[in-house]
mmCIF file of C-alpha atoms in Angstrom:
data_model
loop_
_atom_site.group_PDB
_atom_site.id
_atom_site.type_symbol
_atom_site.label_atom_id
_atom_site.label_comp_id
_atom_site.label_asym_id
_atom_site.label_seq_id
_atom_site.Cartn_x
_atom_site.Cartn_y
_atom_site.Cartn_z
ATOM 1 C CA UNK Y 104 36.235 -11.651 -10.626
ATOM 2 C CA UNK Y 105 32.617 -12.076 -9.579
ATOM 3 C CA UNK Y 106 33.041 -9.297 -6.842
ATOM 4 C CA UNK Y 107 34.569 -6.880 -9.968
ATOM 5 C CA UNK Y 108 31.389 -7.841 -11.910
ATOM 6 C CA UNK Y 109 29.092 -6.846 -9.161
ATOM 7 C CA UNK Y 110 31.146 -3.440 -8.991
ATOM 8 C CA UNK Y 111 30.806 -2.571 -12.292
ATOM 9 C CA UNK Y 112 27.504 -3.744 -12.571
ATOM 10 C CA UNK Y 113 26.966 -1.143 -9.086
ATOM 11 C CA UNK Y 114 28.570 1.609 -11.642
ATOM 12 C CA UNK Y 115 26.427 1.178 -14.450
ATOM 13 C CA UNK Y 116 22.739 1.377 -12.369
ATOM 14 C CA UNK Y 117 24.406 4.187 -10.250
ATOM 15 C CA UNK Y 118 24.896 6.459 -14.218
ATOM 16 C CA UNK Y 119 21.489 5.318 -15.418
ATOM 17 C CA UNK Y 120 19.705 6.836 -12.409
ATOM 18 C CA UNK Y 121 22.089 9.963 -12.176
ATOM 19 C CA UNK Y 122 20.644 10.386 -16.180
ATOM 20 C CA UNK Y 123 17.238 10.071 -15.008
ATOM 21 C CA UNK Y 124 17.468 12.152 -12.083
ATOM 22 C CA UNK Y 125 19.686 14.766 -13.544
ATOM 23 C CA UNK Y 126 16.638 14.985 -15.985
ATOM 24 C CA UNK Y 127 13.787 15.492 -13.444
ATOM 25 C CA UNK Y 128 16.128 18.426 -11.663
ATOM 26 C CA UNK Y 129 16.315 19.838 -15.429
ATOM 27 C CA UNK Y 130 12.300 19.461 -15.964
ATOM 28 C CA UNK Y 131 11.825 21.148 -12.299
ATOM 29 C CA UNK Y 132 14.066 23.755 -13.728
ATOM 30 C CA UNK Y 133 11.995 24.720 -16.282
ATOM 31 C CA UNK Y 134 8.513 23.981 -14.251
ATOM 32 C CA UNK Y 135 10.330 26.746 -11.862
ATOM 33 C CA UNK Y 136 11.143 29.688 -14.049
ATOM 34 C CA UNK Y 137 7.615 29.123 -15.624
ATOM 35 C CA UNK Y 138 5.382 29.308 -12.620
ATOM 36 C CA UNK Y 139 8.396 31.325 -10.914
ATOM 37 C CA UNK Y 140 6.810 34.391 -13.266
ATOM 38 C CA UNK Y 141 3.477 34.065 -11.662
ATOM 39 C CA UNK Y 142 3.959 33.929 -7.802
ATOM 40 C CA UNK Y 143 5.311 37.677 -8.046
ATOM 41 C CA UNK Y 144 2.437 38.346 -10.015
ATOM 42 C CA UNK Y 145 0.110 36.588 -7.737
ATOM 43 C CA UNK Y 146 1.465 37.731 -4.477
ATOM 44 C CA UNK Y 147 0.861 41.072 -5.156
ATOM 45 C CA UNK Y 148 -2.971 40.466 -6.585
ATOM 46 C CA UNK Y 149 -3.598 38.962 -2.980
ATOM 47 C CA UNK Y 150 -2.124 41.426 -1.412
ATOM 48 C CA UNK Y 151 -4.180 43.959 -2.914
ATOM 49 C CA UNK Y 152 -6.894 41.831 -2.345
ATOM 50 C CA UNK Y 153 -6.170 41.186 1.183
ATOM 51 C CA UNK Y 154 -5.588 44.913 2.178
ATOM 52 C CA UNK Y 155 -8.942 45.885 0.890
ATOM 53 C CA UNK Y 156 -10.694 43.496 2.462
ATOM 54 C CA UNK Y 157 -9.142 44.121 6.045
ATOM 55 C CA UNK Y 158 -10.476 47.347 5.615
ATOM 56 C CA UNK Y 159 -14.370 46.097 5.257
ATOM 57 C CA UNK Y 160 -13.490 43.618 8.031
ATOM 58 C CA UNK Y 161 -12.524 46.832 10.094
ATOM 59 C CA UNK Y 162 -15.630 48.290 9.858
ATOM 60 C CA UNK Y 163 -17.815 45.074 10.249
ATOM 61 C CA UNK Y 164 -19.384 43.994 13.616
ATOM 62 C CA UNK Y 165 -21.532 41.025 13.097
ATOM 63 C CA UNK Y 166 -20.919 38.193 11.003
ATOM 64 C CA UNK Y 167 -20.670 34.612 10.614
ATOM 65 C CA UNK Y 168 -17.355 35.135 9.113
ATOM 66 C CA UNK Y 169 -16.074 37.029 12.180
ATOM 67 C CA UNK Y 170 -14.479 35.457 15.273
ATOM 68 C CA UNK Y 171 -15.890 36.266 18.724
ATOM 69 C CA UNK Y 172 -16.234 35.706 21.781
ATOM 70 C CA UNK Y 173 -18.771 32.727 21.696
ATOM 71 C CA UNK Y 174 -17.044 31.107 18.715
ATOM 72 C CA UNK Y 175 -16.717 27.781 20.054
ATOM 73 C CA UNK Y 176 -14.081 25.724 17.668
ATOM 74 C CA UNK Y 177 -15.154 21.900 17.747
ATOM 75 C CA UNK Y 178 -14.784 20.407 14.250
ATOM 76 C CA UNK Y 179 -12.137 22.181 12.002
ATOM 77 C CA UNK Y 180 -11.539 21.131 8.257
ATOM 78 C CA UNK Y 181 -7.951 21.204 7.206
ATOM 79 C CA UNK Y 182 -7.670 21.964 3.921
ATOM 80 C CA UNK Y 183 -3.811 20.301 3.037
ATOM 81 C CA UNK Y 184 -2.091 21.630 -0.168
ATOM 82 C CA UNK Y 185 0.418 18.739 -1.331
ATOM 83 C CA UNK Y 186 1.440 17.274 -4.833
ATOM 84 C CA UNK Y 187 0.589 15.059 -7.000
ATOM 85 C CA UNK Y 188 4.281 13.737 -7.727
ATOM 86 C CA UNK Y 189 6.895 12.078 -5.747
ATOM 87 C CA UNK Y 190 10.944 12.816 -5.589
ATOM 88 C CA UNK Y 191 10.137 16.353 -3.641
ATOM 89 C CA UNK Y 192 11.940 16.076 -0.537
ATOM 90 C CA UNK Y 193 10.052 16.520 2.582
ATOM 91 C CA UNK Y 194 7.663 19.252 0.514
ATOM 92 C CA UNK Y 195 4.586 17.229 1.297
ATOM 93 C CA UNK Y 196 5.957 15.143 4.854
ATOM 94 C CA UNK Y 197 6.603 18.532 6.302
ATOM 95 C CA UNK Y 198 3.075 19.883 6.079
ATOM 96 C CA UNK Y 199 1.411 16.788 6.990
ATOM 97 C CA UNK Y 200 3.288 16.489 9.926
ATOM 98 C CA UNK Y 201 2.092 20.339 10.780
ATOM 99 C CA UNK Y 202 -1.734 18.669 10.349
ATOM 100 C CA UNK Y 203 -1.624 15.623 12.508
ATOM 101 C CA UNK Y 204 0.138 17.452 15.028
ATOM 102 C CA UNK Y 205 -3.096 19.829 15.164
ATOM 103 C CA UNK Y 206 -5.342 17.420 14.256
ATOM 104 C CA UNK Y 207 -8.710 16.508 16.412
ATOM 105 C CA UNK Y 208 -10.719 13.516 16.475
ATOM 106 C CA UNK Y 209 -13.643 15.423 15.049
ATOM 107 C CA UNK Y 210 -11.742 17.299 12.670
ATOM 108 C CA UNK Y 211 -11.846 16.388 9.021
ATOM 109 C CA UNK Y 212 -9.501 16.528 5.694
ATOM 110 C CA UNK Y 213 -9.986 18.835 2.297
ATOM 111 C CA UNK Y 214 -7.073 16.554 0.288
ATOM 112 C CA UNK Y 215 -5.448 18.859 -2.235
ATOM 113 C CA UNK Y 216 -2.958 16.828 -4.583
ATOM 114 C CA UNK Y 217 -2.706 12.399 -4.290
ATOM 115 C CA UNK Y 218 -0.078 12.363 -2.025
ATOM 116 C CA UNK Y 219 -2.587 14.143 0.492
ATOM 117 C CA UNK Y 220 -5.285 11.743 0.149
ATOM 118 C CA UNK Y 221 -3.039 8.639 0.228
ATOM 119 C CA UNK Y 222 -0.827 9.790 3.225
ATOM 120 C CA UNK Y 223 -3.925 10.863 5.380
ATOM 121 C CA UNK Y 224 -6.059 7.513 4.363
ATOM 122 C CA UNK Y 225 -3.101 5.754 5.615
ATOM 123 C CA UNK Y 226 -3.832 7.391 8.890
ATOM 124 C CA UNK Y 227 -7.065 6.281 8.365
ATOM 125 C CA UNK Y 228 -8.089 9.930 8.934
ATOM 126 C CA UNK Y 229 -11.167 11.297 7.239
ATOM 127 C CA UNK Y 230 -11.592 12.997 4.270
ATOM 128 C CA UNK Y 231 -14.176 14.779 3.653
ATOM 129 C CA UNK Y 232 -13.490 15.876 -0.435
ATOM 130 C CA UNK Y 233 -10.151 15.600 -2.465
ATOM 131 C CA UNK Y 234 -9.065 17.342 -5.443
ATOM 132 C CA UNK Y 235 -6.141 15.793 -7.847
ATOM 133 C CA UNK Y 236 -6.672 18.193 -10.653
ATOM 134 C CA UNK Y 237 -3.615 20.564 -9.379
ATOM 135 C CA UNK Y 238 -0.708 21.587 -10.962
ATOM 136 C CA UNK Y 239 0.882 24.038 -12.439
ATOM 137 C CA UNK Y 240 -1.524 25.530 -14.484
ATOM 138 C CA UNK Y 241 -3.794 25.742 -11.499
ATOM 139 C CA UNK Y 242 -6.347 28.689 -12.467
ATOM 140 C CA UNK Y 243 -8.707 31.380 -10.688
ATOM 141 C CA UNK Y 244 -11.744 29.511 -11.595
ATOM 142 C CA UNK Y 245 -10.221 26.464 -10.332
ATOM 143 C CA UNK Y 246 -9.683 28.040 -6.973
ATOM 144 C CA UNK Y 247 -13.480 29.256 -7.155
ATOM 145 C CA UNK Y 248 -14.503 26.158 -7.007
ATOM 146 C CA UNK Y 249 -12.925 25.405 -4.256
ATOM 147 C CA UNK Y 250 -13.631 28.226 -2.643
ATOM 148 C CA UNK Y 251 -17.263 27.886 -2.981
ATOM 149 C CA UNK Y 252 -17.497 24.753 -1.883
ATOM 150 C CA UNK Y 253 -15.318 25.291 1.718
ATOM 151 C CA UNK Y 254 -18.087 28.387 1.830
ATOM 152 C CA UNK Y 255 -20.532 26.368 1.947
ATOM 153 C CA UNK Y 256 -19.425 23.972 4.640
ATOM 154 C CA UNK Y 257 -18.529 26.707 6.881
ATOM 155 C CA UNK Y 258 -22.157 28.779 6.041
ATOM 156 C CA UNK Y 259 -23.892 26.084 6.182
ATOM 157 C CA UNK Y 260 -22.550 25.097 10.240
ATOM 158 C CA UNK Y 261 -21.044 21.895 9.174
ATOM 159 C CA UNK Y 262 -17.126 23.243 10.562
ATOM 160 C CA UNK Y 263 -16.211 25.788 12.794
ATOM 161 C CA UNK Y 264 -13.327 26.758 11.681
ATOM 162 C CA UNK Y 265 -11.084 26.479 8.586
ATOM 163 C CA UNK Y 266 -7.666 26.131 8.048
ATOM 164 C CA UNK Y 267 -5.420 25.651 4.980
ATOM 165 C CA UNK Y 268 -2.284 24.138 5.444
ATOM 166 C CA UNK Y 269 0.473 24.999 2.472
ATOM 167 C CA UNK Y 270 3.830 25.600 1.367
ATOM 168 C CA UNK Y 271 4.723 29.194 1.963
ATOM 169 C CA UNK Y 272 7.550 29.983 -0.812
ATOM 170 C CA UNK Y 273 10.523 32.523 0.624
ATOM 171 C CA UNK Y 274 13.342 31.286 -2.268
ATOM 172 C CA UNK Y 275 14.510 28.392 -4.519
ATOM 173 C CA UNK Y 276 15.819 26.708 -1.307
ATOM 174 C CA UNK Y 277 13.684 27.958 1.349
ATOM 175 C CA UNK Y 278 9.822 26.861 1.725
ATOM 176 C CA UNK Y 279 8.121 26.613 4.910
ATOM 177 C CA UNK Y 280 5.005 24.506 6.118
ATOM 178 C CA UNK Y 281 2.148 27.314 6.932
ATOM 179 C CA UNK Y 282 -0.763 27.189 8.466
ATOM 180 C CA UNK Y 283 -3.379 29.741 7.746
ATOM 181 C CA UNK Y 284 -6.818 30.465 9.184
ATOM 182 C CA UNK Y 285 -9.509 31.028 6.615
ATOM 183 C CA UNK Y 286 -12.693 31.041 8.887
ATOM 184 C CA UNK Y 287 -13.603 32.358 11.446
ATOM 185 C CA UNK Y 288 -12.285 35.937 10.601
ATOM 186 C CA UNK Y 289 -10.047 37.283 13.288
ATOM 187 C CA UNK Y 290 -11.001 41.160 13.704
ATOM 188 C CA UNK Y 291 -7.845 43.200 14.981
ATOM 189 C CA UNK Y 292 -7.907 45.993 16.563
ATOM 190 C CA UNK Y 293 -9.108 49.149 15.326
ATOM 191 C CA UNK Y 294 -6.140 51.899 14.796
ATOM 192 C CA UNK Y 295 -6.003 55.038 13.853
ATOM 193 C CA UNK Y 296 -4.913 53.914 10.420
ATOM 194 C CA UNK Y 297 -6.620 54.756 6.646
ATOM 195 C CA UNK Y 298 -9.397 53.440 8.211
ATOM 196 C CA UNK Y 299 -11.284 56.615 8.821
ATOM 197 C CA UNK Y 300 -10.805 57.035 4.792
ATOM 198 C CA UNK Y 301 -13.111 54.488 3.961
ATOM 199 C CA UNK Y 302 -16.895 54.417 3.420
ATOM 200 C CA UNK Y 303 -18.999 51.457 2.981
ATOM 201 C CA UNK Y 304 -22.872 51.619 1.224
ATOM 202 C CA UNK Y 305 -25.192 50.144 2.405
ATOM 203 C CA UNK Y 306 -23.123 48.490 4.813
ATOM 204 C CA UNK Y 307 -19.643 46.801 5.324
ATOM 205 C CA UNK Y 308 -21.094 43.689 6.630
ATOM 206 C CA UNK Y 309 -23.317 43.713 3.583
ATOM 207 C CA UNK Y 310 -20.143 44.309 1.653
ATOM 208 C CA UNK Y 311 -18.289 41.517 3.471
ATOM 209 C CA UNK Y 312 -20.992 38.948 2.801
ATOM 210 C CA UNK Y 313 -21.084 39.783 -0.771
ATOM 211 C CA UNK Y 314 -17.131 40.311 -1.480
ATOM 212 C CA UNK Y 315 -16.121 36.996 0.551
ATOM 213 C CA UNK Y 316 -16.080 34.686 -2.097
ATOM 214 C CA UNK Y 317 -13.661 36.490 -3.599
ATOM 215 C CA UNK Y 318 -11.785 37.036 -0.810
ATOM 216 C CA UNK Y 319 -12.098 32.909 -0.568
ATOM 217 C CA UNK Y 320 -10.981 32.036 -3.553
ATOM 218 C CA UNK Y 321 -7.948 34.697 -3.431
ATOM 219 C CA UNK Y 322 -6.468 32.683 -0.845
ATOM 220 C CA UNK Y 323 -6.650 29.914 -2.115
ATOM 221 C CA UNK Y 324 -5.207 30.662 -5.306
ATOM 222 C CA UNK Y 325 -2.655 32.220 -3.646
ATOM 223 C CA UNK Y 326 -1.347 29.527 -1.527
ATOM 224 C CA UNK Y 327 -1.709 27.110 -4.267
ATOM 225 C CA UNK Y 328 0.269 29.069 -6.399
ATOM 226 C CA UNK Y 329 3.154 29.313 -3.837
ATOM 227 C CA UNK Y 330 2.808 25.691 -3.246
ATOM 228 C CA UNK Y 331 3.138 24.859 -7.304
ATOM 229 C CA UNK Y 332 6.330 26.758 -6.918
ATOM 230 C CA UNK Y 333 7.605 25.534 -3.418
ATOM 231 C CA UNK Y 334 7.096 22.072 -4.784
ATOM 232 C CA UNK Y 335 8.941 22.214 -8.409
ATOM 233 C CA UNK Y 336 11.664 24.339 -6.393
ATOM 234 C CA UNK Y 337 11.956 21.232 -3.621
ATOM 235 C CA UNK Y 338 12.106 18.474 -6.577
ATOM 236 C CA UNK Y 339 14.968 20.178 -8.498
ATOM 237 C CA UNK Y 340 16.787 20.660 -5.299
ATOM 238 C CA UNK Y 341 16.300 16.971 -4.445
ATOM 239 C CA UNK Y 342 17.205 15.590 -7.535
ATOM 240 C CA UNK Y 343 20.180 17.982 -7.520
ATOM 241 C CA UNK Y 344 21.165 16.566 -3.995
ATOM 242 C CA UNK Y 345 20.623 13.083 -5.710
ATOM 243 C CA UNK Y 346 22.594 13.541 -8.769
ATOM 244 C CA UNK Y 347 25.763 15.278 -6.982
ATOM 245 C CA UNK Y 348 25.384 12.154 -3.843
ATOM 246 C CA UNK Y 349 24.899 9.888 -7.243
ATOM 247 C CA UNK Y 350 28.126 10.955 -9.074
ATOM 248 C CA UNK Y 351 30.165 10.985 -5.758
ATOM 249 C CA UNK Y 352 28.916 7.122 -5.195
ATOM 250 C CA UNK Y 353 29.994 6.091 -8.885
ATOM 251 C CA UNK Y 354 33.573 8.459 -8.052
ATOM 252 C CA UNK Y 355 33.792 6.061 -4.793
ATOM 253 C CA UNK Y 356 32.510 2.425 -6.893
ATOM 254 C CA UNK Y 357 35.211 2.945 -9.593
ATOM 255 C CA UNK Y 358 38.090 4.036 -7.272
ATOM 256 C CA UNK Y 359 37.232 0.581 -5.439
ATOM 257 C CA UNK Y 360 36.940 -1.165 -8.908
ATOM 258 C CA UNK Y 361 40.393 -0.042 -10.007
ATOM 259 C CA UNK Y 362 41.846 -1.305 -6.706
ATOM 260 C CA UNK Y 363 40.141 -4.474 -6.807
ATOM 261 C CA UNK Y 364 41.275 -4.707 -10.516
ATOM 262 C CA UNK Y 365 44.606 -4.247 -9.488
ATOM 263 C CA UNK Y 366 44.842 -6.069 -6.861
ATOM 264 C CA UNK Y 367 43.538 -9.453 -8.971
ATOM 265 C CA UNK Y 368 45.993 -8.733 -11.830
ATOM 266 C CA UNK Y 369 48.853 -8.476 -9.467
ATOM 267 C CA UNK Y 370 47.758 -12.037 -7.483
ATOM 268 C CA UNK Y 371 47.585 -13.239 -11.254
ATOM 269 C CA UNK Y 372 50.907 -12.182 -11.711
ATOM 270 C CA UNK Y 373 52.271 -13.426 -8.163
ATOM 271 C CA UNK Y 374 50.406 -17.085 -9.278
ATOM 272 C CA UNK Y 375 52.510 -16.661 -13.066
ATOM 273 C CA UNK Y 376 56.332 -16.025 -11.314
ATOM 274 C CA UNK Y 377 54.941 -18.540 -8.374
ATOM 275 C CA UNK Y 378 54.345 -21.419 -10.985
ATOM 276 C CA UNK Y 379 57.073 -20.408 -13.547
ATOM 277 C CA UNK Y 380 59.717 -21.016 -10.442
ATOM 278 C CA UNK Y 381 58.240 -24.036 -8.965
ATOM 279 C CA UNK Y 382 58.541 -25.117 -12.924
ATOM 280 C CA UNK Y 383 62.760 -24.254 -12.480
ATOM 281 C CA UNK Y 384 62.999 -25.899 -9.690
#
């Protein structure tokens, strides 16, 4: 009896957190169509963005946001997108574990979400600022902010390069860990493209200088943005996985409950006829 009461106590926890989890996958849901709406949106605002600004970075020789040859990359600060919430699947292991394998000893941490700036002071690895305000309501002033202030450690010669490490969202079961160069600028090539369309007063490095704060804080929205939505995506498809593996464990707890049942009423039984005929004998 005491291992049927274990079994059906087993049963009971394993509905209690199927409820709860089913719940979370139905809030992620909902957190996903919302924000789901704005990544189209978003993508094609940095894209816009982005193309225009390639084009002043065409036409731009000498900058301190432009990578050449006696760029020298010592200290880097990785700026690491993760959540504030648990129960995501590997959403925020997967980029950290893109970070410390890149990571130098005189490299430093931008922390974006709690789960950044507990996992990376657990690898008592420095941070130089955090931000926990992030979710999905992140906004373009927000993303200012944080634009200005990676502008001015880069201006100012405290890094030599930035990256951002994020989420990059391709569909509600697909994200992938990317890593993205902010600074130094990487000038391509020069082809015979629209280039030869576009004028710049009184100068495109003048223009670049003035225009890459928004440029800054455009890519940062961006890849927050397709974070929010590569995170609520990853928590509904966990807690999917966790409700389906939850309601196949109870399937498997009962099935052993009803043959452990049976098999204690039929030695009660056997013990009944065993007594009754050593009674009429």
């Amino acid at each position: 009896m005491a291992n049927l009461s274990n079994l059906k106590t087993q049963i009971s926890n394993t509905q209690d957190i199927g409820k709860i989890t089913n719940a979370m996958q139905l809030v992620a849901s909902a957190k996903l169509r919302r924000i789901g709406k704005k990544v189209t949106e978003t993508q094609e605002y940095v894209s816009e963005v982005y193309s225009i600004f390639n084009e002043i970075i065409k036409h731009s020789s000498e900058s301190i946001y432009l990578k050449n040859s006696t760029n020298d990359i010592k200290k880097t600060l990785w700026v690491v997108v993760n959540s504030n919430l648990g129960l995501c699947g590997g959403y925020n292991t997967n980029v950290n574990k893109l970070v410390i394998s890149n990571f130098k000893k005189e490299d430093q941490i931008y922390a974006i979400g709690s789960k950044a700036v507990s996992a990376f002071n657990s690898k008592k690895m420095k941070i130089k600022n955090e931000c926990t305000g992030v979710d999905i309501d992140f906004s373009p002033s927000q993303a200012k902010q944080i634009g200005n202030e990676l502008l001015s450690y880069y201006s100012s010669g405290e890094f030599d390069e930035i990256q951002i490490v994020y989420t990059k969202f391709i569909n509600n079961v697909t994200f992938e860990p990317t890593k993205l160069r902010v600074f130094p600028i990487i000038k391509e090539d020069a082809q015979e493209t629209s280039s030869s369309y576009y004028s710049f007063e009184p100068s495109a490095e003048e223009v670049l200088n003035n225009a890459v704060t928004l440029y800054l804080s455009t890519i940062i929205f961006g890849t927050i943005v397709e974070s929010q939505v590569s995170e609520q995506a990853s928590r509904r498809l966990a807690m999917e996985n966790a409700t389906n593996n939850g309601k196949e464990l109870e399937y498997n707890l009962s099935i052993q409950y009803n043959r452990e049942r049976q098999a204690s009423i039929t030695q009660e039984i056997s013990e009944i006829v065993s007594g009754a005929n050593a009674l009429m004998g």
